[in-house]
Every structure is written in structure tokens, then in C-alpha cells.
Coordinates of C-alpha atoms in Angstrom, one line a residue:
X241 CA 128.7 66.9 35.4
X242 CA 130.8 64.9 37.2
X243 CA 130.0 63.3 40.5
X244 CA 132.2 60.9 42.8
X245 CA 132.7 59.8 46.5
X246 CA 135.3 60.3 48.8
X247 CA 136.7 58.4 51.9
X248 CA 139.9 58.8 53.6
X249 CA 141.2 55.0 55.2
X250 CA 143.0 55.4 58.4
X251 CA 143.6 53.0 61.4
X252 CA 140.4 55.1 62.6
X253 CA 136.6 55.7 61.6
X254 CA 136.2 58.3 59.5
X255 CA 132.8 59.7 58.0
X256 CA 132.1 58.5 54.1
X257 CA 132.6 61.9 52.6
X258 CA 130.0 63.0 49.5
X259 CA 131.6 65.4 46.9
X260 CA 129.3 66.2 44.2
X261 CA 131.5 68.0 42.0
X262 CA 129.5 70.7 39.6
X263 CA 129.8 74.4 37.8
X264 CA 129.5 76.1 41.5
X265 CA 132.2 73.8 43.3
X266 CA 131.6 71.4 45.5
X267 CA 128.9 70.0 47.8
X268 CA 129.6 68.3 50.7
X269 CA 127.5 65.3 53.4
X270 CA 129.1 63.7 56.0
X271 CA 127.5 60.8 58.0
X272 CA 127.0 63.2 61.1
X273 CA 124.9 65.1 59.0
X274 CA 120.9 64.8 57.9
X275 CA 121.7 64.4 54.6
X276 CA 124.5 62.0 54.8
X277 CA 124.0 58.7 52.5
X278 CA 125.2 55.1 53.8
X279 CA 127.1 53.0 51.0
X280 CA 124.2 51.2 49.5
X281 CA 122.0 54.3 49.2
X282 CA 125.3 56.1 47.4
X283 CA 125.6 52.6 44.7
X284 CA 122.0 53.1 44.1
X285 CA 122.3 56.2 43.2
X286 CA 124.8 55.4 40.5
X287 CA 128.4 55.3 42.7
X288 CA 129.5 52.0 42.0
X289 CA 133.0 52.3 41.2
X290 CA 135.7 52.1 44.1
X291 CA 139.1 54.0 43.1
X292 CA 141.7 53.4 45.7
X293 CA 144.4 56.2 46.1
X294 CA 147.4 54.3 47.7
X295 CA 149.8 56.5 48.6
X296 CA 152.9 54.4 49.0
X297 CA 154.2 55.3 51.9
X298 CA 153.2 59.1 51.9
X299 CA 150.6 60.6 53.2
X300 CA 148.0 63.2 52.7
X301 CA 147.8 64.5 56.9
X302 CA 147.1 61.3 58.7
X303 CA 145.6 59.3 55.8
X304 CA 148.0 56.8 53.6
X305 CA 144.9 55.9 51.4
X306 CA 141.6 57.6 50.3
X307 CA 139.2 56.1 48.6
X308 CA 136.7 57.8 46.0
X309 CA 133.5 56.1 44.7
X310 CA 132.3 57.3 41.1
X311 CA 130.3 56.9 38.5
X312 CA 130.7 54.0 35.1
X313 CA 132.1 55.6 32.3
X314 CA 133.6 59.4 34.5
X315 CA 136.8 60.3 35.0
X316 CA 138.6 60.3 38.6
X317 CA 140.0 63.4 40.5
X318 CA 143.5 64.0 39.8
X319 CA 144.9 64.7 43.7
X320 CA 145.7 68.6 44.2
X321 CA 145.8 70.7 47.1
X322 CA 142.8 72.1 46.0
X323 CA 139.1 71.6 44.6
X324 CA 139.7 67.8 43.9
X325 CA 138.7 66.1 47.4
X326 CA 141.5 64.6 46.9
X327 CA 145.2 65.9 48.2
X328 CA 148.7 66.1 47.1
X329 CA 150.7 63.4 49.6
X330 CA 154.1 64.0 51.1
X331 CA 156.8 61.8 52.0
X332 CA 159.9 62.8 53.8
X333 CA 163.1 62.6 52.3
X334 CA 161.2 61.4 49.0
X335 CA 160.0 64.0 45.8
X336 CA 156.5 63.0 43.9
X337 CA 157.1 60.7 41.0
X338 CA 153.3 60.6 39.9
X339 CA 150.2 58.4 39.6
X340 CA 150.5 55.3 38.1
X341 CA 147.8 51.7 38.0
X342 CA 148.5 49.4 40.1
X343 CA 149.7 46.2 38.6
X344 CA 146.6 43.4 38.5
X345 CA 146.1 40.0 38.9
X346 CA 144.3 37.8 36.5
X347 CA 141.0 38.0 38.5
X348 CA 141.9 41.9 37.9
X349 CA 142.4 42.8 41.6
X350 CA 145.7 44.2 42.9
X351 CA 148.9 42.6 43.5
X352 CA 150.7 43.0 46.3
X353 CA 154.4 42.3 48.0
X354 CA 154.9 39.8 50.9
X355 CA 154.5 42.8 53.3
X356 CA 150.6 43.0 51.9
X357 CA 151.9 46.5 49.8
X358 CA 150.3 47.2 46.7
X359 CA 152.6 47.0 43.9
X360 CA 152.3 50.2 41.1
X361 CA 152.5 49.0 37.3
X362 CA 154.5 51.1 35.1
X363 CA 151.6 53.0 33.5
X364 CA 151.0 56.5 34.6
X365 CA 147.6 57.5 35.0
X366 CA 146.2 60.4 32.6
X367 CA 143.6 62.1 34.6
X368 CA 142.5 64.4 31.6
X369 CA 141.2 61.5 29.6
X370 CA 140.9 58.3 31.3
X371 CA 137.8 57.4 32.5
X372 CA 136.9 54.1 34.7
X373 CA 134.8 51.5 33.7
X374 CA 132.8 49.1 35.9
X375 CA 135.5 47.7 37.7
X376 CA 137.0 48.9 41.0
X377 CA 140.5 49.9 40.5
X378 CA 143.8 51.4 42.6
X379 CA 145.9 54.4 42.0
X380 CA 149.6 54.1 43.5
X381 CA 151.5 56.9 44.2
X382 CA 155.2 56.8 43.0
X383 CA 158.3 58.2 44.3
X384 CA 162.1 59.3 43.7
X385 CA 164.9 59.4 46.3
X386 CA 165.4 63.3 47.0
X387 CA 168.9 64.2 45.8
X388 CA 171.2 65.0 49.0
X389 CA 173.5 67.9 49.1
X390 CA 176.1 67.9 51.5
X391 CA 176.9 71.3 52.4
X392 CA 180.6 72.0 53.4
X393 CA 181.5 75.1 55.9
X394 CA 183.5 76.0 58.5
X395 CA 187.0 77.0 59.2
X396 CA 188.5 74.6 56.5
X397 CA 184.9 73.1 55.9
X398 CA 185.6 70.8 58.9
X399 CA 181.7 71.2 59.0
X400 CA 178.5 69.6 57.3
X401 CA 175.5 70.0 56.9
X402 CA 173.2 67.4 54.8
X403 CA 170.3 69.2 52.6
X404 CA 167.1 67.1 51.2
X405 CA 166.8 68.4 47.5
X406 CA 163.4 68.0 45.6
X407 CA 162.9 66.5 41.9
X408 CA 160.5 67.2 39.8
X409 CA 158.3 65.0 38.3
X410 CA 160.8 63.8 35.6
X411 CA 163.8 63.2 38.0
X412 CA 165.5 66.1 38.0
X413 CA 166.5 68.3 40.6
X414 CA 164.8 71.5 41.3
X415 CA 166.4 74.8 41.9
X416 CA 168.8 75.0 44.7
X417 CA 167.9 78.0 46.5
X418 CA 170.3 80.2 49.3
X419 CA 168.1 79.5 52.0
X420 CA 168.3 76.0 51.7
X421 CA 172.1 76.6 51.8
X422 CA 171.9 78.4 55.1
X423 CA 173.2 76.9 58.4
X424 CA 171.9 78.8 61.9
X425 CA 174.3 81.3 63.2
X426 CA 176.6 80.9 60.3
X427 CA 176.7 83.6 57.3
X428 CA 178.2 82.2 53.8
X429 CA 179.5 84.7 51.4
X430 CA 179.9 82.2 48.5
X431 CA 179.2 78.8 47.7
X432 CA 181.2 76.4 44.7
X433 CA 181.1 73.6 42.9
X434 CA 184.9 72.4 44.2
X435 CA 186.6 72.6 47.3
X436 CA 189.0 75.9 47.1
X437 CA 187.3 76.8 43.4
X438 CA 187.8 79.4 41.6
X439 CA 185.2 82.1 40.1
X440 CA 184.7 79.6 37.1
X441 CA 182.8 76.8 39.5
X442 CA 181.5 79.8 41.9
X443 CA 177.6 80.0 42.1
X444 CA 176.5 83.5 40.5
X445 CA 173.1 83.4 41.2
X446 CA 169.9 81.7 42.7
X447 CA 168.0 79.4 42.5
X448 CA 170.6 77.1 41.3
X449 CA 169.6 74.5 39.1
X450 CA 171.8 71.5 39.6
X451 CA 172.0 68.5 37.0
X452 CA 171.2 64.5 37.5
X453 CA 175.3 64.1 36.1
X454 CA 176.4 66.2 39.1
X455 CA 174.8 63.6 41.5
X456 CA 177.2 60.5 42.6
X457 CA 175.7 57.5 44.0
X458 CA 177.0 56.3 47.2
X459 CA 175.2 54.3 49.4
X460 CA 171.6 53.8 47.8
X461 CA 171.6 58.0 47.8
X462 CA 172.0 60.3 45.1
X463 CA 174.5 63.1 46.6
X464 CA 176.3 66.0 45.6
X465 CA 179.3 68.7 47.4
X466 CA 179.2 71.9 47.9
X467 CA 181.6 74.2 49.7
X468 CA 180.6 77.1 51.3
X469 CA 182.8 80.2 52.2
X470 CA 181.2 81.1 56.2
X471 CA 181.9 83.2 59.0
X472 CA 181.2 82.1 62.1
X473 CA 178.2 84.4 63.5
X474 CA 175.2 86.4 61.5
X475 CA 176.4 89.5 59.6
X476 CA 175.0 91.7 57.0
X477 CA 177.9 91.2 53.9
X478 CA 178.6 94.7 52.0
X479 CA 179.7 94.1 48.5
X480 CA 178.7 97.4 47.4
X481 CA 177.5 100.8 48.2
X482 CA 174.2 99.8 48.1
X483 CA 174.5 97.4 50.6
X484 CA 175.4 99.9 53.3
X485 CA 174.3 103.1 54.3
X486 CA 174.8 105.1 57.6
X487 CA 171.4 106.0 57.3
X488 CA 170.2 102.3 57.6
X489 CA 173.4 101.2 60.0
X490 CA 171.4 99.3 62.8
X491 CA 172.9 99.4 66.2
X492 CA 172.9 95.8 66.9
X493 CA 173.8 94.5 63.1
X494 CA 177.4 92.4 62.4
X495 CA 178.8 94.0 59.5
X496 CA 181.3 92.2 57.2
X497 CA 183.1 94.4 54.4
X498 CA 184.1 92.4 51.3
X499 CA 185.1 94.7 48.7
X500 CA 186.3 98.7 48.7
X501 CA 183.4 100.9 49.0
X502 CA 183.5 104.4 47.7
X503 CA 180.4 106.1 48.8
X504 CA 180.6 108.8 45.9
X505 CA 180.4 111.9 48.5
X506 CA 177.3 110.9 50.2
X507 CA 176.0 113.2 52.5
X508 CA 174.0 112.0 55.9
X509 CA 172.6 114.8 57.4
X510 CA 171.2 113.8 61.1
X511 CA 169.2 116.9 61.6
X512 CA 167.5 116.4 57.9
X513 CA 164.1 115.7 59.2
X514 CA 163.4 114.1 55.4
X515 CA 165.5 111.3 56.9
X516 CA 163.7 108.7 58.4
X517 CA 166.5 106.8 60.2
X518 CA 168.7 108.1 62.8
X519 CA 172.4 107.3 63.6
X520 CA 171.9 104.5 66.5
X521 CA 172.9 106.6 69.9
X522 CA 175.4 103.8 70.2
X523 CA 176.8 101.0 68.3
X524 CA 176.7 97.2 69.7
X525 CA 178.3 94.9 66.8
X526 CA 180.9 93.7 65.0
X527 CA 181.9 95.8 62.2
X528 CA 185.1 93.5 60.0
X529 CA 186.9 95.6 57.8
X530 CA 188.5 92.5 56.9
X531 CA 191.2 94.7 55.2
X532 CA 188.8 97.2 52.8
X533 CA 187.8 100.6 53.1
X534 CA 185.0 102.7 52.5
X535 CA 185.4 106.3 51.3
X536 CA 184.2 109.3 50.2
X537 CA 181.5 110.5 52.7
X538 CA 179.9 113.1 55.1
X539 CA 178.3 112.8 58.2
X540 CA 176.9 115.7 59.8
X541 CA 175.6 115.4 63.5
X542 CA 173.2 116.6 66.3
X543 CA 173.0 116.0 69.9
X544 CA 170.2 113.2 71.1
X545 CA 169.3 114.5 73.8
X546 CA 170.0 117.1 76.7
X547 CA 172.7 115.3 78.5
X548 CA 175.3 113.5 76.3
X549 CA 176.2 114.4 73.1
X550 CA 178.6 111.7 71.7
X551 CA 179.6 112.6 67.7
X552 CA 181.5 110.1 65.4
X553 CA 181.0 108.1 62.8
X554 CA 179.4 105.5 65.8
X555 CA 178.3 108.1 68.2
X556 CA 179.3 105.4 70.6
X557 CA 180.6 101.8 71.2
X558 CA 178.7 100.4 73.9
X559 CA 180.0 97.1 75.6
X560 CA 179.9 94.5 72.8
X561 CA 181.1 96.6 70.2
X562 CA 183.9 95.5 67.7
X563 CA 185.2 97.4 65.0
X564 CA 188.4 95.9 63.4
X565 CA 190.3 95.5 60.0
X566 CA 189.5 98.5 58.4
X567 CA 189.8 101.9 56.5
X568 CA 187.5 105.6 56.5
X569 CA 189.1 107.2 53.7
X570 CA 188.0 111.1 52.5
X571 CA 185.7 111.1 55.6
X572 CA 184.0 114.3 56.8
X573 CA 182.7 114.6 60.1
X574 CA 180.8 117.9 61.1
X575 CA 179.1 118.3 64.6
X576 CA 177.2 121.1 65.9
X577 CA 177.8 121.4 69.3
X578 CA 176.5 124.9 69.6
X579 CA 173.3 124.0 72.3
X580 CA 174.6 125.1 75.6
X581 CA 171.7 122.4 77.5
X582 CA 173.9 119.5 76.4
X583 CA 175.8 118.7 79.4
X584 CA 178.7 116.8 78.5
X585 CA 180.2 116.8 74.6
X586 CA 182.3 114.1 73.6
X587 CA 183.9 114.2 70.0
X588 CA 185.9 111.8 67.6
X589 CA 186.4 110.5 64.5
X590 CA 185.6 107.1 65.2
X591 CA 183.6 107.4 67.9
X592 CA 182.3 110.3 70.6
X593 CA 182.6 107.6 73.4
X594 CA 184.1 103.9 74.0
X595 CA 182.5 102.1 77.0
X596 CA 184.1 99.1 78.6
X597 CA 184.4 96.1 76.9
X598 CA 184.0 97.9 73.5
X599 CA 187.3 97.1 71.0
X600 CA 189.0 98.9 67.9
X601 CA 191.4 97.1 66.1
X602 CA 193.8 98.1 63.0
X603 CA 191.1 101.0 62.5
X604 CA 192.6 103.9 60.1
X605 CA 190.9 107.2 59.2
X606 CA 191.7 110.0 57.2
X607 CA 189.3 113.2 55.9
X608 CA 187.8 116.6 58.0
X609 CA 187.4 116.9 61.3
X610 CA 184.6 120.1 61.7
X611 CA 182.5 121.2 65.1
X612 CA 180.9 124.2 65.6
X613 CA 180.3 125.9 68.9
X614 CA 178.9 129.0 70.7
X615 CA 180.0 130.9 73.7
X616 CA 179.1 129.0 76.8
X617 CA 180.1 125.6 75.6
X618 CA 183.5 126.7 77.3
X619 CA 181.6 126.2 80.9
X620 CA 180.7 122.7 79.8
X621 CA 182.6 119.3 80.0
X622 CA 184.0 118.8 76.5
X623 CA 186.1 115.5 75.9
X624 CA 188.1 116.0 72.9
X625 CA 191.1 113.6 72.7
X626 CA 194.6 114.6 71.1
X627 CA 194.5 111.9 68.3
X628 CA 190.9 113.2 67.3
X629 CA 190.2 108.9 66.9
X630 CA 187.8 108.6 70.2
X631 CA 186.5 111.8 72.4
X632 CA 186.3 109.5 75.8
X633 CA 187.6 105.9 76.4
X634 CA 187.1 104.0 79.4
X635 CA 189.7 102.6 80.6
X636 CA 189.0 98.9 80.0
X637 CA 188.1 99.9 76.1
X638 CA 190.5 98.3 73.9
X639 CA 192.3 100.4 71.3
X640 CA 195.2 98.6 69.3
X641 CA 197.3 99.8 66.2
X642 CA 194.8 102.4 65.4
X643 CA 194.8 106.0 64.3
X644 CA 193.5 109.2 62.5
X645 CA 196.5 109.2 59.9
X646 CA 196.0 112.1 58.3
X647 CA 192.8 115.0 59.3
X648 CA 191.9 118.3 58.1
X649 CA 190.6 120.0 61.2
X650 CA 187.7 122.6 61.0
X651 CA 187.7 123.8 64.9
X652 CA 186.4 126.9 66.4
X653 CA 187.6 129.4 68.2
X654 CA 187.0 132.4 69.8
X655 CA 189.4 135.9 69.0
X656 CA 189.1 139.1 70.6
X657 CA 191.0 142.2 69.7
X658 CA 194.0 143.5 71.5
X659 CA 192.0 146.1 73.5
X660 CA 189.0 143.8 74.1
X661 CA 186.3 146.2 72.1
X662 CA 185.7 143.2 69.8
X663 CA 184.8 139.6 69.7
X664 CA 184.9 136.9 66.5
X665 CA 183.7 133.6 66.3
X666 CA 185.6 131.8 63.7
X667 CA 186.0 128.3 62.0
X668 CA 189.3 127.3 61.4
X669 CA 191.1 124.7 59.6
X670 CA 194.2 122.9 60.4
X671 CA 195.4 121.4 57.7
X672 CA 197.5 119.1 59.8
X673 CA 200.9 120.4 58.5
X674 CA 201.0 123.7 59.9
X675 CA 198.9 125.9 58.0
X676 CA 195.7 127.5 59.4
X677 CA 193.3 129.3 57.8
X678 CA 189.8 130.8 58.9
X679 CA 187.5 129.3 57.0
X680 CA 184.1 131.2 58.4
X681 CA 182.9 133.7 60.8
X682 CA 179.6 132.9 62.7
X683 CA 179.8 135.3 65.4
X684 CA 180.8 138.8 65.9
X685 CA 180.0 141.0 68.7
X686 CA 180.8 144.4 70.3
X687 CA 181.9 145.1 73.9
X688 CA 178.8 147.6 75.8
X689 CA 179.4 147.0 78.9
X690 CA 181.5 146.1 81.7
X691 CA 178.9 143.0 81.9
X692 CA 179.5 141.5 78.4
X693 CA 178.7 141.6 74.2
X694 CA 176.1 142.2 72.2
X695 CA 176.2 140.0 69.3
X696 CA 175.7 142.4 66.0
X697 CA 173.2 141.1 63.0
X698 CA 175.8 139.4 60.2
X699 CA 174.0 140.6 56.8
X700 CA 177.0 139.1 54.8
X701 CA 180.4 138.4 55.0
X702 CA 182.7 138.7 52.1
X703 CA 186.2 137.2 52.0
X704 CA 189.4 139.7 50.8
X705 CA 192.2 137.6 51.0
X706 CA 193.4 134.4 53.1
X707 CA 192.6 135.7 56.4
X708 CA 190.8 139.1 55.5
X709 CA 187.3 139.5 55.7
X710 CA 184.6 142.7 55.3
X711 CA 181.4 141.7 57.4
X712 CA 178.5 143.6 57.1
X713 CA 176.1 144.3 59.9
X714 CA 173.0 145.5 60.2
X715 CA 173.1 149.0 61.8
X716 CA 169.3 150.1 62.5
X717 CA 168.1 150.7 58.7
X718 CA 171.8 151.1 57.4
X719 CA 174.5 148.3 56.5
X720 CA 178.1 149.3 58.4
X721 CA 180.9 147.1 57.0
X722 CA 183.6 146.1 59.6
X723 CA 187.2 144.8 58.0
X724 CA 189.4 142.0 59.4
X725 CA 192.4 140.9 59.3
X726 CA 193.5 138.2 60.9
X727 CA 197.0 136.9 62.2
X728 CA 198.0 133.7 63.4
X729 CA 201.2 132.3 65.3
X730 CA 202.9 128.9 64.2
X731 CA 200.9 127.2 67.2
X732 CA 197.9 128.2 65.8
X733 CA 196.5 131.1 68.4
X734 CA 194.8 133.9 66.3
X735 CA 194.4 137.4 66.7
X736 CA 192.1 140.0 64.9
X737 CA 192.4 143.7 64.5
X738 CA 188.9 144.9 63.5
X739 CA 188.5 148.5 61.6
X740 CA 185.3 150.2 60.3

């Protein structure tokens, strides 16, 4: 078993410190204790050897030495940061060397510099075997100079930022991780070896290990350059299609595009209660194209609430928001604004609404445009603007060199037949060249009265020909199949002859 003493020196009094070290752990008397021992009851019991941990400089908390008393002929506790009595000491700006003798006189005491500071030999301590004789020795601490990294960054790395970097016991320098590489408020999307480097002396991964020969001296320090690519602000980089989602778009996130993103037909459905994220209800970053596009997607959208429904791709840009420099290519867009409680509808591409202060810049998209409506959303405020881009802008919303190029519109539209006995609900698409086609009927219902319709009970519809349609309704117990045919003019206003 091994026993030994501990006291910590400070500029203070502290309590001598009993650790009897054993198979269950330790056991522990302090001097404000009953069973506390004074020094010449702890050398009568055997603990007559003083070992002195100097720590050079460093400290373990408050305490630059601690001294341990032990037993003739047992080995010392190796510091740790735990189970020894005995902790690990720091020193800023400096990386733990090891343990080494201190260097002895001929009367075998220490020997110290002109400042009274013990001066460490050259031989390293081997806890695991060395055990003290009858003689009081001290254990020095020993240190390396951390390695410094300057960090480079900025607009033409006019900035620096200097970073402490730890060695390991034999001198070299640990890993280099990316969070030591970070600056506050700044957001680095590489890092290399040279100034204006190429992908051969580009980082790959983390942690880094860096090697003693990359390390110049220069005055008394061992230092290093890197150069880090930034941007100016906090943003969430998207190198691939994993690294953004609409599902996980957060409404307050910067978002910096660095590659083409093709989204591989992706499908966000908002009313797919399996999702559990929403669309934000508005949008309040920066979203940097920085020249890239992402395609290839679907968003399909329902209202938030009873009042406003904004639809697009950003519901809405509230007062901070920015989105600039880039491309939504193959987008498909599909709203349901059939709930006659929503108040005010407002529909785009982009964006259902734009408050002030929000910005689009150099913003292209191209893909389907599709809403869906029901009879009554003709009594309520719909803002659907000519370019399809935003539904409402305010007026001090910025919009510059931006556009839907090229859309596919899915729109609805109501069609009665010449004499009125009849009326369709259809989708139609505009394929933005003149053509239109319906593309579904979701509603289809008979004039009774002079007071209105009565909607009839679709069982299936079945499409003839472009244009030409048999739906079949239900008809008590019996199906009754109804044929359409419908005709457009080169405007786009359709009419329907319906036939049993």
C-alpha cells in the first residue's frame, strides 16, 4: 500500500493535507478536523520524506508548489487531474514539457538561480518505478513555448488574429482544430498554407496536425501563417444538398451558397404533419447566392393562420432580409389557397410579401407556378403581381435586376357554360408561350336555383383528349357521366360546353 502526505505552499496557510492512498481510494485529514495529524506525529508514523513539486512558473489553482511527505523506499504520485492528490499545472502561453529532478548541490539540496528559482536537471522523473530514498528531494516542472499561429483574414487578410497552439510532451504541435481558427462575427470557408494557395496547400480536414519544420522563429517565438478565406458576418456555408434544406431554413440564419446545389426533386410538403419543421412565416437574413443556384425542388404551401396567407419560397421578407446573387432553377411552387377565413392572400415566387427595408438583388427563377382556389376567394383581397417574382412589395422594398425568367403557370379558374346551367373549376397551365391547357378539374356544379349551385360528387374524371374530359358524378346510387370540351381564346379565357 502506498501511503504519502500532501501540502499545497502558497503565500497563505493552508491545512497539512493526509492522503492515505489504498485499494478503496483515498482517505482524507485536514488540520480542522479530529483526526488531523501535526508534522511530527505524521514522521513518527513513518512520513519522513519531503518531495517538493515546483511548478516553475505554472500553477495548479492558486498553488505554484505542493509538497507531499512519504514513506523511505515508496514511490511519489505522478500529478493528474485525478486520484493522485496531486494536480496537473497550467501555464499560459506555455505547453507541459514533464517532470524532471531538480539539479543538487553537493550537500544534495537544490540549486537555485540568482532570483532564488529552482533550477530542473535534465533527468525526467519515471513515476512507475522510481522510488525515494531517505532524502528530501524536488520535482520541477518543465515547459515549451506554445507554437503561435497567426491567423490571416479579412478583405485581403488586412486582419490578424494570433492563436496559442499546444505541444505535446515531445515538442510537437497538437492538432489544429477549426474552432481555434474561428474569429467572432467572422465565418471562414477555407483556410491554407500560402497566401492566395491553391487546393494543393488548402486544409482538407480537422484537426490539422501541423509540423515543428512549418514553425519559423522570430523573436524568441515559434510561429506559423495561415490564411483564411472569411466573410464578414456569421452564416451557415452550403456546399451541398445536405447542408440545406427548406425544411430546416431558420428564419434568422445568414446563408452563404458556395457551390451549385441540385436538390434531386425534393419535395417539402408544409401540410405534411410528419414534418417537424415549418417554413419560418417570414424570412429575416442574408441569403448570398454569390453567383450559384440551387435546383430541382417542390414546395408545397398552407396558410399560417386566419389572416395573412403569404406563399413563396420565403413566405415573407421581413425588414432585414437580403437575398442577392442567385439562381431557383426547375422550381415548383404549389399553394392552396382554397380556405375562404384567410383574409388577405398574397402569392410569388420569391416571396408572398416584401416589407420595408427587405432587399432582392440579381435574384432569377425559373420552374411552376401552381395555386388552387375555391369559390369565394374572389370576395377576398388577393395580391398577385404581373411578374409572379413578389405577391406584395412595399414601397421602400428594394428589388434590382431581378425576375421570374421563365414559369409554367398552374392557375385556376372558374368556366361556366354559355347558358349558365353549368359551372367548372379547373387548373390550368400556361406554359408561358401561349399555350394553355387544363390540367384538372376540382369542382363541378349544377345551376338549381335562382340563388346559386350545387356542387355534384366527382367519382372520377377521365381525360379524352387535350381539353376533353368525361367526369363522373355520383347520381343517388347510379354514376351519370358528364363530357367536356373545352375551348380557349389566345388570351387565355376558357369556355366549356358540358353534355350528358
Amino acid at each position: 500500500m502506498q501511503k504519502f502526505v500532501s501540502t499545497i505552499s502558497r503565500k497563505i496557510f493552508l491545512p497539512i493535507i493526509v492522503l492515505a492512498l489504498g485499494a478503496f481510494g483515498f482517505i482524507v485529514f485536514t488540520a480542522c478536523s479530529d483526526d488531523s495529524m501535526n508534522e511530527s506525529m505524521l514522521i513518527n508514523r513513518g512520513y519522513k520524506v519531503v518531495v517538493t513539486y515546483d511548478f516553475q512558473g505554472g500553477k495548479v489553482a492558486d498553488a505554484e508548489t505542493i509538497t507531499v511527505r512519504v514513506k523511505e523506499n515508496s514511490r511519489i504520485p505522478e500529478p493528474s487531474s485525478t486520484g493522485s492528490g496531486v494536480g496537473i499545472p497550467s501555464k499560459p502561453g506555455y505547453s507541459l514539457r514533464g517532470f524532471y529532478f531538480a539539479r543538487i548541490d553537493e550537500g544534495g539540496l537544490p540549486v537555485t538561480d540568482a532570483d532564488g528559482n529552482v533550477i530542473p536537471s535534465d533527468i525526467e522523473c519515471d513515476f512507475d518505478t522510481f522510488k525515494v530514498s531517505d532524502t528530501n528531494i524536488t520535482i520541477c516542472a518543465k515547459w515549451w513555448d506554445n507554437y503561435k499561429v497567426d491567423l490571416h483574414y479579412g478583405n485581403n487578410y488586412e486582419k490578424t488574429e494570433r492563436i496559442n497552439l499546444s505541444r505535446s510532451r515531445d515538442g510537437q504541435p497538437i492538432g489544429l482544430t477549426s474552432t481555434a481558427l474561428s474569429v467572432r462575427n467572422y465565418t471562414f470557408i477555407s483556410y491554407n498554407l500560402i497566401k492566395n494557395g491553391d487546393e494543393s496547400t488548402r486544409i482538407k480536414e480537422f484537426p490539422y496536425k501541423m509540423t515543428s519544420e512549418q514553425f519559423e522563429q522570430s523573436d524568441d517565438r515559434l510561429t506559423a501563417d495561415i490564411w483564411g478565406e472569411s466573410i464578414d458576418g456569421v452564416y451557415q456555408l452550403i456546399r451541398t444538398e445536405k447542408d440545406f434544406t427548406l425544411a430546416s431554413a431558420k428564419a434568422d440564419t445568414n446563408y452563404y451558397l458556395l457551390n451549385d446545389i441540385d436538390l434531386k426533386n425534393a419535395e417539402y410538403d408544409d401540410a405534411d404533419t410528419s414534418n417537424t419543421s415549418k417554413l419560418p412565416k417570414s424570412y429575416n437574413g442574408k441569403f448570398v447566392g454569390n453567383g450559384h443556384k440551387i435546383s430541382n425542388f417542390t414546395v408545397k404551401m398552407m396558410p399560417l393562420d386566419r389572416t395573412y396567407g403569404n406563399f413563396g419560397l420565403f413566405r415573407a421578407l421581413d425588414s432585414n432580409a437580403e437575398i442577392s446573387d442567385v439562381t431557383f432553377e426547375g422550381v415548383t411552387v404549389s399553394f392552396d389557397i382554397s380556405n375562404t377565413e384567410i383574409q388577405h392572400y398574397n402569392l410569388g415566387m420569391l416571396a408572398g410579401q416584401m416589407y420595408s427595408g427587405a432587399a432582392v438583388k440579381n435574384v432569377n427563377i425559373s420552374g411552376t407556378f401552381v395555386y388552387q382556389t375555391a369559390i369565394g376567394i374572389e370576395d377576398n383581397s388577393l395580391s398577385l403581381s404581373q411578374d409572379l417574382l413578389i405577391g406584395y412589395k412595399s414601397d421602400d422594398a428594394v428589388i434590382e435586376n431581378s425576375r421570374v425568367v421563365q414559369v409554367q403557370k398552374i392557375l385556376p379558374e372558374t368556366v361556366f357554360t354559355q347558358d349558365g346551367q353549368y359551372r367548372v373549376n379547373i387548373l390550368y397551365t400556361d406554359d408561358g408561350s401561349g399555350g394553355f391547357t387544363v390540367s384538372d378539374i376540382y369542382l363541378f356544379a349544377e345551376k338549381r336555383t335562382t340563388s346559386g349551385y350545387s356542387n355534384k360528387r366527382i367519382y372520377g374524371i377521365e381525360k379524352n383528349a387535350e381539353n376533353n374530359f368525361t367526369v363522373s358524378v355520383r347520381d343517388g346510387r347510379d354514376l351519370k357521366d358528364y363530357d367536356m370540351v373545352f375551348n380557349v381564346s389566345g388570351n387565355g379565357e376558357f369556355s366549356v360546353t358540358v353534355s350528358e
